Coordinates of C-alpha atoms and ligand atoms in Angstrom, one line a residue:
M1 CA 15.1 -23.1 -159.3
V2 CA 18.9 -23.6 -159.6
E3 CA 21.1 -20.6 -158.8
F4 CA 24.9 -20.5 -159.1
Q5 CA 27.6 -18.1 -160.1
T6 CA 31.0 -18.4 -161.7
R7 CA 33.8 -15.9 -161.7
R8 CA 36.3 -15.2 -164.4
D9 CA 38.3 -12.0 -165.2
N10 CA 36.7 -10.7 -162.0
I11 CA 33.4 -10.8 -163.7
T12 CA 30.7 -12.7 -161.8
Q13 CA 28.3 -14.6 -164.0
H14 CA 24.9 -15.2 -162.3
C15 CA 22.6 -17.9 -163.6
S16 CA 19.3 -19.2 -162.5
F17 CA 16.8 -21.5 -164.1
V18 CA 14.2 -24.1 -163.3
P19 CA 15.6 -27.5 -164.1
H20 CA 13.7 -29.8 -166.4
R21 CA 14.3 -33.3 -167.6
T22 CA 15.1 -32.0 -171.1
E23 CA 18.7 -31.3 -170.1
G24 CA 19.9 -30.4 -173.6
I25 CA 17.4 -27.6 -174.1
V26 CA 18.1 -26.1 -170.7
C27 CA 21.8 -26.2 -171.3
L28 CA 21.3 -24.5 -174.7
Y29 CA 19.2 -21.8 -173.1
V30 CA 21.7 -21.2 -170.3
K31 CA 24.5 -21.1 -172.8
L32 CA 22.8 -18.4 -174.8
C33 CA 21.9 -16.4 -171.7
I34 CA 25.4 -16.5 -170.4
S35 CA 27.0 -15.7 -173.7
S36 CA 25.1 -12.4 -174.1
E37 CA 25.3 -11.5 -170.4
Y38 CA 29.0 -12.1 -170.5
D39 CA 29.5 -9.9 -173.5
A40 CA 27.4 -7.2 -172.1
T41 CA 29.3 -7.2 -168.8
R42 CA 32.7 -7.2 -170.4
R43 CA 31.6 -4.3 -172.6
E44 CA 30.4 -2.4 -169.5
R45 CA 33.7 -2.9 -167.8
G46 CA 35.7 -2.0 -170.9
V47 CA 37.5 -5.3 -171.3
A48 CA 39.2 -5.3 -174.7
E49 CA 37.3 -7.4 -177.3
G50 CA 40.4 -8.6 -179.2
G51 CA 41.2 -12.2 -178.4
G52 CA 38.2 -12.4 -176.2
G53 CA 36.5 -15.1 -178.3
G54 CA 38.6 -17.9 -176.8
D55 CA 38.0 -16.6 -173.3
R56 CA 34.3 -16.4 -173.9
D57 CA 34.1 -19.9 -175.3
D58 CA 36.0 -21.2 -172.3
A59 CA 33.8 -19.4 -169.9
V60 CA 30.7 -20.7 -171.7
T61 CA 32.1 -24.3 -171.7
N62 CA 32.9 -24.1 -168.1
T63 CA 29.6 -22.7 -167.2
V64 CA 27.7 -25.3 -169.2
A65 CA 29.7 -28.0 -167.5
A66 CA 28.8 -26.5 -164.1
V67 CA 25.2 -26.4 -165.1
A68 CA 25.2 -30.0 -166.2
A69 CA 26.8 -31.0 -162.9
Q70 CA 24.2 -29.0 -160.9
L71 CA 21.4 -30.5 -162.9
Q72 CA 22.5 -34.0 -162.2
R73 CA 22.7 -33.1 -158.5
V74 CA 19.3 -31.6 -158.5
F75 CA 17.7 -34.5 -160.2
K76 CA 19.4 -36.9 -157.8
I77 CA 18.2 -34.9 -154.9
E78 CA 14.7 -34.8 -156.2
E79 CA 14.8 -38.6 -156.6
L80 CA 16.2 -39.0 -153.1
R81 CA 13.6 -36.6 -151.7
A82 CA 10.7 -38.6 -153.3
D83 CA 12.2 -41.9 -152.1
F84 CA 12.9 -40.5 -148.7
G85 CA 9.4 -39.0 -148.4
A86 CA 7.8 -42.3 -149.3
R87 CA 9.9 -44.2 -146.8
I88 CA 9.1 -41.8 -144.0
C89 CA 5.4 -42.1 -144.9
S90 CA 5.5 -45.8 -144.7
L91 CA 7.3 -45.7 -141.4
E92 CA 4.8 -43.4 -140.0
K93 CA 1.9 -45.6 -141.2
R94 CA 3.5 -48.6 -139.5
L95 CA 4.0 -46.6 -136.4
E96 CA 0.4 -45.6 -136.3
I97 CA -0.7 -49.2 -136.8
H98 CA 1.7 -50.2 -134.0
L99 CA 0.3 -47.5 -131.7
F100 CA -3.3 -48.4 -132.5
T101 CA -2.9 -52.1 -131.9
K102 CA -0.3 -52.2 -129.1
C103 CA -1.2 -49.4 -126.8
V104 CA -4.5 -50.5 -125.5
G105 CA -6.5 -47.4 -124.5
V106 CA -3.4 -45.2 -124.5
F107 CA -4.2 -43.1 -127.5
S108 CA -5.1 -43.1 -131.1
V109 CA -3.0 -41.2 -133.6
S110 CA -5.3 -41.2 -136.6
V111 CA -8.3 -39.9 -134.7
R112 CA -7.1 -36.5 -133.7
L113 CA -9.9 -35.7 -131.3
I114 CA -8.8 -34.7 -127.9
E115 CA -11.8 -36.3 -126.3
R116 CA -12.0 -40.0 -125.9
S117 CA -12.1 -42.5 -123.2
R118 CA -8.6 -42.9 -121.7
A119 CA -7.9 -46.1 -119.8
W120 CA -5.1 -45.9 -117.3
P121 CA -2.0 -47.3 -118.9
R122 CA 0.0 -50.1 -117.4
A123 CA 3.6 -49.5 -116.6
G124 CA 4.7 -51.5 -119.6
D125 CA 2.5 -49.5 -121.8
S126 CA 4.0 -46.2 -120.6
K127 CA 7.5 -47.5 -121.5
R128 CA 6.4 -48.6 -124.9
V129 CA 4.7 -45.2 -125.4
I130 CA 8.0 -43.5 -124.6
E131 CA 9.9 -45.7 -127.1
I132 CA 7.3 -45.1 -129.8
E133 CA 7.3 -41.4 -129.0
K134 CA 11.1 -41.2 -129.4
F135 CA 10.8 -43.1 -132.7
K136 CA 8.2 -40.6 -133.9
Y137 CA 10.3 -37.6 -132.9
E138 CA 13.2 -39.1 -134.8
I139 CA 11.2 -39.5 -137.9
A140 CA 9.8 -36.0 -137.6
D141 CA 13.3 -34.7 -137.1
I142 CA 14.7 -36.5 -140.2
R143 CA 11.8 -35.4 -142.3
D144 CA 12.0 -31.8 -141.2
A145 CA 15.7 -31.7 -141.7
F146 CA 15.4 -33.1 -145.2
L147 CA 12.4 -30.9 -146.2
T148 CA 13.9 -27.7 -144.9
H149 CA 17.3 -28.3 -146.4
N150 CA 18.3 -25.4 -148.6
K151 CA 15.1 -23.4 -147.8
T152 CA 16.1 -20.0 -146.9
R153 CA 12.7 -19.3 -145.4
H154 CA 13.8 -21.4 -142.5
I155 CA 16.1 -19.8 -140.0
D156 CA 19.6 -21.1 -139.6
F157 CA 19.4 -22.0 -136.0
S158 CA 22.8 -23.4 -135.3
R159 CA 22.4 -24.6 -131.8
L160 CA 25.1 -24.5 -129.3
R161 CA 26.1 -28.1 -129.3
P162 CA 27.8 -29.0 -126.1
A163 CA 29.3 -32.2 -127.4
V164 CA 31.7 -30.2 -129.4
T165 CA 34.2 -29.4 -126.8
L166 CA 36.3 -26.4 -127.6
P167 CA 40.0 -26.9 -128.0
A168 CA 42.2 -26.3 -125.0
T169 CA 43.1 -22.9 -126.5
F170 CA 39.7 -21.9 -125.2
F171 CA 37.1 -20.0 -127.0
S172 CA 37.4 -17.8 -130.0
P173 CA 34.5 -15.3 -130.2
G174 CA 34.5 -15.6 -134.0
T175 CA 33.2 -19.2 -133.7
V176 CA 29.9 -18.2 -132.2
R177 CA 27.2 -17.6 -134.7
E178 CA 24.4 -15.4 -133.7
H179 CA 21.1 -17.1 -133.6
V180 CA 17.9 -15.8 -134.8
I181 CA 15.0 -17.8 -133.5
T182 CA 11.7 -17.5 -135.0
L183 CA 8.9 -19.8 -136.1
Q184 CA 10.7 -22.6 -137.8
R185 CA 7.8 -24.1 -139.6
E186 CA 4.4 -22.8 -140.7
P187 CA 2.0 -23.1 -137.7
P188 CA -0.2 -26.1 -138.2
P189 CA -3.7 -25.3 -139.4
Y190 CA -5.4 -23.8 -136.3
T191 CA -7.4 -26.5 -134.7
K192 CA -9.5 -25.5 -131.7
Y193 CA -9.9 -28.6 -129.7
T194 CA -13.0 -28.8 -127.6
L195 CA -12.2 -30.1 -124.2
T196 CA -14.8 -32.1 -122.3
G197 CA -15.6 -31.3 -118.7
E198 CA -13.8 -34.5 -117.7
T199 CA -10.5 -33.4 -119.4
V200 CA -10.8 -29.9 -118.0
E201 CA -11.1 -31.3 -114.5
H202 CA -8.3 -33.9 -115.0
L203 CA -6.0 -31.1 -116.3
R204 CA -6.4 -29.3 -113.0
A205 CA -5.1 -32.3 -111.0
P206 CA -1.5 -33.0 -110.1
T207 CA -2.3 -36.6 -111.0
F208 CA -2.6 -35.7 -114.7
D209 CA -1.1 -38.2 -117.1
M210 CA 1.0 -36.3 -119.6
W211 CA 2.0 -39.5 -121.4
Q212 CA -1.4 -39.8 -123.1
W213 CA -1.2 -36.7 -125.1
E214 CA 0.3 -35.8 -128.4
P215 CA 2.4 -32.7 -129.0
N216 CA -0.4 -30.8 -130.8
E217 CA -2.8 -31.7 -128.1
M218 CA -0.4 -30.6 -125.4
L219 CA -0.3 -27.2 -127.2
S220 CA -4.1 -27.0 -127.0
L221 CA -4.0 -27.9 -123.3
I222 CA -1.6 -25.2 -122.6
E223 CA -3.7 -22.7 -124.5
H224 CA -6.6 -23.8 -122.3
M225 CA -4.5 -23.0 -119.2
Y226 CA -3.7 -19.4 -120.6
A227 CA -7.4 -18.8 -121.3
D228 CA -8.7 -20.4 -118.1
L229 CA -6.4 -18.4 -115.8
G230 CA -7.4 -15.1 -117.6
I231 CA -3.9 -14.6 -118.9
M232 CA -5.0 -14.0 -122.4
E233 CA -7.4 -11.3 -121.3
E234 CA -4.8 -9.8 -118.9
F235 CA -2.2 -9.4 -121.7
C236 CA -4.6 -9.0 -124.6
I237 CA -3.2 -12.1 -126.3
S238 CA -4.9 -13.1 -129.5
P239 CA -5.3 -16.9 -130.0
P240 CA -3.2 -17.1 -133.2
V241 CA -0.3 -15.3 -131.5
L242 CA -0.5 -17.6 -128.5
R243 CA -0.5 -20.6 -130.9
N244 CA 2.5 -19.2 -132.8
F245 CA 4.3 -18.6 -129.5
L246 CA 3.7 -22.2 -128.3
V247 CA 4.6 -23.8 -131.7
S248 CA 7.8 -21.9 -131.7
V249 CA 8.5 -22.9 -128.1
Q250 CA 7.8 -26.5 -129.0
E251 CA 10.2 -26.3 -132.0
N252 CA 12.9 -25.0 -129.8
Y253 CA 12.8 -27.9 -127.4
R254 CA 15.1 -30.7 -128.4
N255 CA 14.3 -34.4 -128.5
N256 CA 16.3 -35.3 -125.4
P257 CA 15.2 -38.3 -123.4
F258 CA 14.2 -36.1 -120.5
H259 CA 14.6 -32.4 -121.2
N260 CA 12.1 -32.3 -124.0
F261 CA 8.7 -30.6 -124.8
R262 CA 6.8 -33.2 -122.8
H263 CA 8.9 -32.2 -119.7
C264 CA 8.0 -28.6 -120.5
F265 CA 4.3 -29.5 -120.6
S266 CA 4.5 -31.6 -117.5
V267 CA 6.1 -28.7 -115.5
T268 CA 3.5 -26.2 -116.8
Q269 CA 0.6 -28.6 -116.1
M270 CA 1.9 -29.1 -112.5
M271 CA 2.0 -25.3 -112.1
Y272 CA -1.5 -25.1 -113.3
G273 CA -2.5 -27.9 -110.9
I274 CA -0.9 -26.2 -107.9
I275 CA -2.4 -22.8 -108.8
N276 CA -5.8 -24.5 -108.7
L277 CA -5.1 -26.6 -105.7
C278 CA -3.8 -23.7 -103.6
R279 CA -6.3 -21.2 -105.1
L280 CA -3.5 -18.9 -106.1
Q281 CA -5.9 -17.1 -108.3
D282 CA -7.3 -15.5 -105.1
K283 CA -3.8 -14.6 -103.8
L284 CA -1.7 -13.5 -106.7
P285 CA -2.5 -10.9 -109.4
R286 CA -3.2 -12.4 -112.9
K287 CA 0.0 -10.9 -114.1
D288 CA 1.9 -13.2 -111.8
L289 CA -0.1 -16.2 -113.0
G290 CA 1.0 -15.3 -116.5
V291 CA 4.6 -15.1 -115.4
L292 CA 4.4 -18.4 -113.6
I293 CA 2.9 -20.3 -116.6
T294 CA 5.1 -18.6 -119.2
S295 CA 8.2 -19.2 -117.2
C296 CA 7.3 -22.9 -117.0
V297 CA 6.7 -23.1 -120.7
C298 CA 10.2 -21.5 -121.5
H299 CA 12.2 -22.9 -118.6
D300 CA 14.2 -25.6 -120.4
L301 CA 14.2 -24.2 -124.0
D302 CA 16.9 -25.6 -126.2
H303 CA 18.3 -27.8 -123.4
P304 CA 21.1 -29.7 -125.0
G305 CA 20.8 -32.8 -122.8
Y306 CA 24.0 -32.1 -120.9
N307 CA 23.9 -30.4 -117.6
N308 CA 25.7 -27.3 -116.3
W309 CA 28.6 -29.4 -114.9
Y310 CA 29.3 -30.7 -118.3
Q311 CA 29.0 -27.2 -119.8
I312 CA 31.5 -25.8 -117.4
N313 CA 33.9 -28.7 -117.3
A314 CA 33.9 -29.0 -121.1
R315 CA 34.2 -25.3 -121.5
T316 CA 31.4 -25.1 -123.9
E317 CA 30.3 -22.0 -125.7
L318 CA 27.4 -21.6 -123.2
A319 CA 29.7 -21.8 -120.2
V320 CA 32.0 -19.3 -121.7
R321 CA 29.2 -17.0 -122.8
Y322 CA 27.6 -17.0 -119.3
N323 CA 30.9 -17.1 -117.3
D324 CA 30.0 -20.5 -115.7
T325 CA 27.0 -19.0 -114.0
S326 CA 23.9 -21.1 -114.7
P327 CA 24.8 -21.3 -118.3
L328 CA 21.8 -23.5 -119.2
E329 CA 19.2 -21.5 -117.4
N330 CA 20.6 -18.3 -118.9
H331 CA 20.4 -19.9 -122.3
H332 CA 16.8 -21.2 -121.8
C333 CA 15.7 -17.7 -120.8
A334 CA 17.5 -16.0 -123.7
V335 CA 16.0 -18.4 -126.2
G336 CA 12.6 -17.7 -124.7
F337 CA 13.0 -14.0 -125.2
R338 CA 14.3 -14.5 -128.7
V339 CA 11.1 -16.4 -129.5
L340 CA 9.1 -13.5 -128.0
A341 CA 11.1 -11.0 -130.1
N342 CA 9.3 -12.4 -133.2
P343 CA 6.2 -10.2 -133.6
E344 CA 4.2 -13.2 -134.7
C345 CA 5.0 -14.9 -131.4
N346 CA 5.0 -12.0 -129.0
I347 CA 2.3 -12.7 -126.5
F348 CA 3.3 -9.6 -124.6
S349 CA 3.0 -7.2 -127.6
G350 CA -0.2 -5.8 -126.1
V351 CA 1.2 -4.7 -122.8
P352 CA 2.8 -1.3 -122.1
D353 CA 6.6 -1.1 -122.0
D354 CA 6.9 -0.7 -118.3
V355 CA 4.7 -3.8 -117.7
F356 CA 6.8 -5.7 -120.2
K357 CA 9.9 -4.8 -118.3
E358 CA 8.4 -6.2 -115.1
L359 CA 7.3 -9.4 -116.9
R360 CA 10.7 -9.8 -118.4
A361 CA 12.5 -9.3 -115.0
D362 CA 10.2 -11.8 -113.3
I363 CA 10.5 -14.5 -116.0
I364 CA 14.3 -14.2 -115.9
M365 CA 14.2 -14.5 -112.1
L366 CA 12.1 -17.6 -112.2
I367 CA 13.9 -19.4 -115.0
L368 CA 17.3 -18.7 -113.3
A369 CA 15.8 -20.1 -110.1
T370 CA 15.5 -23.5 -111.6
D371 CA 19.3 -24.0 -111.5
M372 CA 19.5 -26.7 -108.8
A373 CA 22.9 -25.3 -107.7
R374 CA 20.8 -22.6 -106.0
H375 CA 18.4 -25.0 -104.4
S376 CA 19.5 -24.5 -100.7
E377 CA 19.8 -20.8 -101.1
I378 CA 16.2 -20.4 -102.3
V379 CA 14.6 -23.0 -100.0
D380 CA 16.3 -21.4 -97.0
D381 CA 15.2 -17.9 -98.0
F382 CA 11.6 -19.2 -98.4
K383 CA 11.6 -21.0 -95.0
N384 CA 12.9 -17.9 -93.3
K385 CA 9.8 -16.0 -94.6
L386 CA 7.3 -18.6 -93.8
D387 CA 6.5 -17.6 -90.2
N388 CA 5.2 -14.2 -91.2
F389 CA 4.6 -14.6 -94.9
D390 CA 3.2 -11.4 -96.4
Y391 CA 1.5 -11.5 -99.8
G392 CA 1.9 -7.7 -99.9
N393 CA 5.7 -7.9 -99.7
V394 CA 7.3 -8.2 -103.1
N395 CA 10.3 -10.1 -101.8
H396 CA 8.0 -12.7 -100.2
L397 CA 6.1 -13.0 -103.4
N398 CA 9.2 -13.4 -105.5
V399 CA 10.6 -16.2 -103.4
L400 CA 7.2 -17.9 -103.4
K401 CA 7.1 -17.8 -107.2
M402 CA 10.7 -19.2 -107.3
I403 CA 9.8 -22.0 -105.0
L404 CA 6.7 -22.8 -107.1
I405 CA 8.6 -23.1 -110.3
K406 CA 11.3 -25.1 -108.7
A407 CA 8.8 -27.5 -107.2
C408 CA 7.0 -28.0 -110.5
D409 CA 10.3 -28.6 -112.3
I410 CA 11.2 -31.6 -110.1
S411 CA 7.6 -32.7 -109.3
N412 CA 7.4 -36.0 -111.2
E413 CA 7.3 -38.1 -108.1
V414 CA 4.2 -36.2 -106.9
R415 CA 2.4 -38.0 -109.7
P416 CA 1.1 -41.6 -109.6
N417 CA 3.8 -44.2 -110.0
T418 CA 2.7 -45.2 -113.5
V419 CA 3.2 -41.6 -114.6
A420 CA 6.3 -40.8 -112.6
E421 CA 8.5 -43.9 -113.1
P422 CA 9.0 -43.6 -116.8
W423 CA 10.5 -40.1 -116.2
V424 CA 13.2 -41.8 -114.1
D425 CA 14.1 -44.0 -117.0
C426 CA 14.3 -40.9 -119.2
L427 CA 16.4 -39.0 -116.8
L428 CA 18.8 -41.9 -116.3
E429 CA 19.1 -42.3 -120.1
E430 CA 20.1 -38.7 -120.4
Y431 CA 22.5 -39.0 -117.4
F432 CA 24.1 -42.1 -118.9
N433 CA 24.5 -40.5 -122.2
Q434 CA 26.3 -37.5 -120.6
A435 CA 28.5 -39.8 -118.5
E436 CA 29.6 -41.7 -121.6
T437 CA 30.5 -38.5 -123.4
E438 CA 32.4 -37.3 -120.3
K439 CA 34.3 -40.6 -120.2
Q440 CA 35.2 -40.3 -123.9
E441 CA 36.3 -36.7 -123.4
G442 CA 38.3 -37.4 -120.2
L443 CA 36.0 -35.2 -118.1
P444 CA 34.9 -35.9 -114.5
V445 CA 31.8 -38.1 -114.3
A446 CA 29.3 -37.6 -111.4
P447 CA 28.7 -40.9 -109.6
F448 CA 24.9 -40.4 -109.9
M449 CA 25.2 -40.3 -113.6
D450 CA 27.3 -43.3 -114.0
R451 CA 25.4 -46.4 -115.1
E452 CA 27.8 -48.5 -113.1
K453 CA 27.1 -46.7 -109.9
V454 CA 23.4 -45.7 -110.0
T455 CA 20.1 -47.5 -109.9
K456 CA 16.6 -46.3 -110.2
S457 CA 16.1 -46.7 -106.5
S458 CA 19.3 -45.1 -105.5
A459 CA 18.5 -42.2 -107.9
Q460 CA 15.1 -41.6 -106.3
I461 CA 15.2 -42.5 -102.6
G462 CA 17.7 -39.7 -101.7
F463 CA 16.1 -37.2 -104.0
I464 CA 12.7 -37.8 -102.6
K465 CA 13.9 -37.8 -99.0
F466 CA 16.4 -34.9 -99.0
V467 CA 15.1 -32.7 -101.8
L468 CA 11.4 -33.3 -102.6
I469 CA 9.8 -33.9 -99.3
P470 CA 11.4 -30.9 -97.5
L471 CA 10.6 -28.7 -100.4
F472 CA 6.9 -29.7 -100.7
E473 CA 6.5 -29.7 -96.9
S474 CA 7.6 -26.1 -96.9
I475 CA 5.0 -25.2 -99.5
C476 CA 2.3 -27.0 -97.5
Q477 CA 3.1 -24.8 -94.5
L478 CA 1.6 -22.0 -96.5
F479 CA -1.1 -24.1 -98.2
P480 CA -2.0 -26.9 -95.7
Q481 CA -4.8 -28.1 -98.0
A482 CA -2.2 -29.3 -100.5
E483 CA -0.5 -31.7 -98.2
E484 CA -2.6 -34.7 -99.2
R485 CA -2.2 -34.1 -102.9
L486 CA 1.5 -33.1 -102.9
V487 CA 3.3 -34.6 -99.9
A488 CA 1.4 -37.9 -99.3
P489 CA 2.3 -39.2 -102.8
L490 CA 6.0 -38.4 -102.2
R491 CA 6.0 -40.6 -99.1
Q492 CA 4.3 -43.4 -101.1
A493 CA 6.9 -43.0 -103.8
K494 CA 9.7 -43.2 -101.3
E495 CA 8.3 -46.5 -99.9
H496 CA 7.9 -47.8 -103.5
Y497 CA 11.6 -47.2 -104.3
E498 CA 12.7 -48.6 -100.9
E499 CA 10.9 -51.8 -101.8
L500 CA 12.5 -51.7 -105.3
K501 CA 15.9 -51.2 -103.6
E502 CA 15.4 -54.4 -101.6
K503 CA 14.5 -56.3 -104.8
E504 CA 17.6 -54.8 -106.5
E505 CA 19.8 -56.0 -103.7
E506 CA 18.2 -59.4 -103.6
I507 CA 19.0 -59.8 -107.3
R508 CA 22.5 -58.5 -106.7
R509 CA 23.0 -61.0 -103.9
T510 CA 21.7 -63.9 -106.0
T511 CA 23.8 -62.9 -109.0
Q512 CA 26.9 -62.6 -106.8
G513 CA 26.2 -65.9 -105.2
R514 CA 26.2 -67.5 -108.6
S515 CA 29.3 -65.8 -110.0
G516 CA 31.3 -65.7 -106.8
V517 CA 32.1 -62.0 -107.3
T518 CA 31.8 -59.6 -104.4
N519 CA 30.9 -56.0 -104.7
E520 CA 30.2 -53.7 -101.8
G521 CA 28.0 -50.7 -102.4
G522 CA 27.6 -49.2 -105.8
R523 CA 25.1 -50.4 -108.3
G524 CA 23.1 -53.5 -107.6
G525 CA 21.5 -56.0 -109.9
G526 CA 22.0 -56.9 -113.5
D527 CA 25.7 -56.3 -113.9
G528 CA 26.9 -59.2 -111.9
G529 CA 28.6 -56.9 -109.4
H530 CA 30.9 -55.7 -112.1
R531 CA 32.2 -52.2 -111.5
S532 CA 35.0 -51.5 -113.9
R533 CA 37.0 -48.4 -114.3
S534 CA 36.3 -46.9 -117.6
P535 CA 39.3 -47.6 -119.8
S536 CA 38.7 -44.3 -121.6
S537 CA 38.1 -42.2 -118.6
G538 CA 41.7 -41.5 -118.0
R539 CA 41.1 -41.1 -114.3
S540 CA 43.6 -42.2 -111.7
E541 CA 42.9 -44.9 -109.1
E542 CA 42.9 -42.2 -106.6
T543 CA 40.3 -40.1 -108.4
E544 CA 38.2 -43.3 -108.9
R545 CA 38.3 -44.1 -105.2
H546 CA 37.3 -40.5 -104.5
A547 CA 34.4 -40.8 -106.8
N548 CA 33.3 -44.1 -105.3
K549 CA 33.6 -42.7 -101.8
S550 CA 31.4 -39.8 -102.6
S551 CA 27.9 -40.4 -101.3
A552 CA 26.4 -38.1 -103.8
V553 CA 24.6 -41.1 -105.3
N554 CA 22.6 -41.5 -102.2
N555 CA 22.5 -38.1 -100.7
P556 CA 21.7 -35.5 -103.4
S557 CA 22.0 -32.6 -100.9
Q558 CA 25.8 -33.1 -101.6
R559 CA 25.1 -33.0 -105.3
W560 CA 23.6 -29.5 -105.5
T561 CA 26.6 -27.4 -105.0
S562 CA 27.0 -24.1 -106.7
R563 CA 30.3 -25.1 -108.3
P564 CA 30.9 -27.8 -110.9
M565 CA 32.3 -31.0 -109.6
I566 CA 35.9 -31.3 -110.4
L567 CA 37.1 -34.7 -109.5
Ligands
LIG1 N1 17.2 -38.1 -109.1 C1 16.3 -37.3 -109.6 N2 16.7 -36.0 -110.0 C2 15.7 -35.3 -110.6 C3 14.4 -35.7 -110.6 N3 13.6 -34.7 -111.2 C4 14.5 -33.7 -111.5 N4 15.7 -34.0 -111.1 C5 17.0 -33.2 -111.2 O1 16.7 -31.9 -111.1 C6 17.0 -31.2 -112.2 C7 15.8 -30.2 -112.5 O2 16.2 -29.2 -113.3 P1 15.8 -29.1 -114.8 O3 15.5 -27.6 -115.0 O4 17.1 -29.5 -115.5 O5 14.7 -29.9 -115.3 C8 17.1 -32.2 -113.3 O6 18.1 -31.8 -114.3 C9 17.6 -33.4 -112.6 O7 19.0 -33.3 -112.4 C10 14.0 -37.0 -110.1 O8 12.9 -37.4 -110.1 N5 15.0 -37.7 -109.6
LIG2 ZN1 13.1 -28.7 -116.2

C-alpha cells in the first residue's frame, strides 16, 4: 500500500493504492480517482470553476508524476528487501554451520532443544562464541531494522543516544522525544522448554555457564526461576504475560559488548543461585524474591554502553533529565516500568494497588542501588547492621536486598575462570570504546578505561581485592555456608590475575629490551611500552600527568566516587 498526499490551493489530495508491476494501469486509475476527488473537493469548498481546467490538469500531472516516482521507489525497496533478506539468510546459514562445526560441544543452533550434553568450553571457545554471538546480534539487528522500517505497528523507540553530545548551549527540552516502550516484535511462538533435572540443578549454582545458552533459552530459564521461586503464584502471573514481559525486556537491552541481555541474565541467575545457596526462601517473603529477580532482570535496561561519567561530562539528555544523579540507573528503572505499563507485559497486573506501590518502590530502590558511585555508602550501612541483623526490621531487609543485587551485578569473578574471563574482555571493549569517544569529544578519560593504561590483570586485581572480596565477605558474615562458593573462587581469581600480571610484565620487559624503550608503570605488554598522548584528546601535559599519577587503575576504591571525574 502506498499512501501520499499533495497540496494545492490549500486542498489536500490523499491517495492510496497497492502498487503493481503494471505501472500504466495503476497510474491511470490514480489519475481518474484524483481527478474526480479534486473536482468534488473544489466544489465543496466553493472554488470557482472558471479557468480551473488548467489547474486541474496541472494537479493531475503533478500527482501522476509523484505516483510514478513513489512506484519506482517502492519497487526498488521491494527488490532491495528481497535481496537483503536472501543475503541475511545466507549469512545466518553460514553462521550456523560455523557454530556447529567450530564450537565443539558448546551449542547447536539448529537443534533448539534446551537439553543436550554440554561439554565445558575451552577459553578459546568462549571467545569465539562471544565473537559469533556479536555477529549474530548484528545480523538480527540489521534484519529487524530493515523489516520494521515503515511499519507503524512498531513503536518509535528513539533511544537516548549518548554519543550525540548536546551543543554547548545545553539542552533544549523540545529535542527530547517521549518514548513509548512496548513489545517491539510479536512474541515468538510460545515454546515451553522442558528442563532436565541436570539443568535445573546447574541453574541453581553460581558456577552456571551463561555462555552456552541462546537468547530464547535464557528467557525460558528465567521463566523457570519465576515459577520455581513461587513468584508467578505470588503475583498471579500468567505464563504468556511473563513471556511477553521478558521478550520486551530482552528487546530493550542493547547489543553492547558488556551491558547486554546476557549480562542481565547472568546477574539474574546469580541472584537465583544466591537465593538457593543462602536459603533465602526461608528468610524472605516471596514478594521480596519477586522484587529481587525482577530488579535484576530490569537493572541495566537500555544501557547505552557509556557510563554515568560520560553521561554527566558529555551533558547527555539522560544526565540533564536526571540532574546528574545516577542518570543510567534512573533510566534503566524508568524503562522497566514503561515495559510494565503495557498491559500485555504487566506481570504485576494481578496485585492490588497498594502492593504494586510497594513493589515499585522496592524495585526502584534496588536498581538505583546498582550505581557504583554509592558502593561505599551501601556497604558501610550493611556492615553496620551485621552485628545485630534483624530480618524483622524493614531497614535491615532493604539494605540486605541492595547488597544482594549489587553483589550479583558485579559477580562475574565468582564464576569459574572460563566463564568469568570473557566478561573482562567484554567490559574492556566497552570501556575502550567509551574512552575513544571521549578522546574524540575532548572529554576526560578515566585511566582505567584507557587502552593505553589498563590491562586485564590491572583491571581485575584491584577490583577483586578492594571491591569484590570485602563485599562478598560481608555477605558471608550473614550466610557463612556461602563462603566456599562465593569467596573462595574470588581468592582463586585474584591469584590467577596476579600470575597473569607477572606474565604481562615479563612480556613488557622482553619487548622493551628489544626496542630499547623504557616505560614505567602503565600498561604492560603488547604495545612496546608506547604510551602516547592522544593527539585528539586536547588535554594539557599537566592534565595528562595528573591522569597518569592517578592510581585509579589499580585501586578501584578511588574510582567509585559519587561525582564524575573531571580531569
Ligand atoms: N574492573 C571490573 N569492573 C567491573 C567488573 N564487574 C563490574 N564492574 C564494574 O561495575 C559496574 C557494575 O555496574 P553495572 O550496573 O553497570 O553493570 C560496571 O559498569 C563496571 O564498571 C569486573 O569484573 N571488573
Ligand atoms: Zn549490570
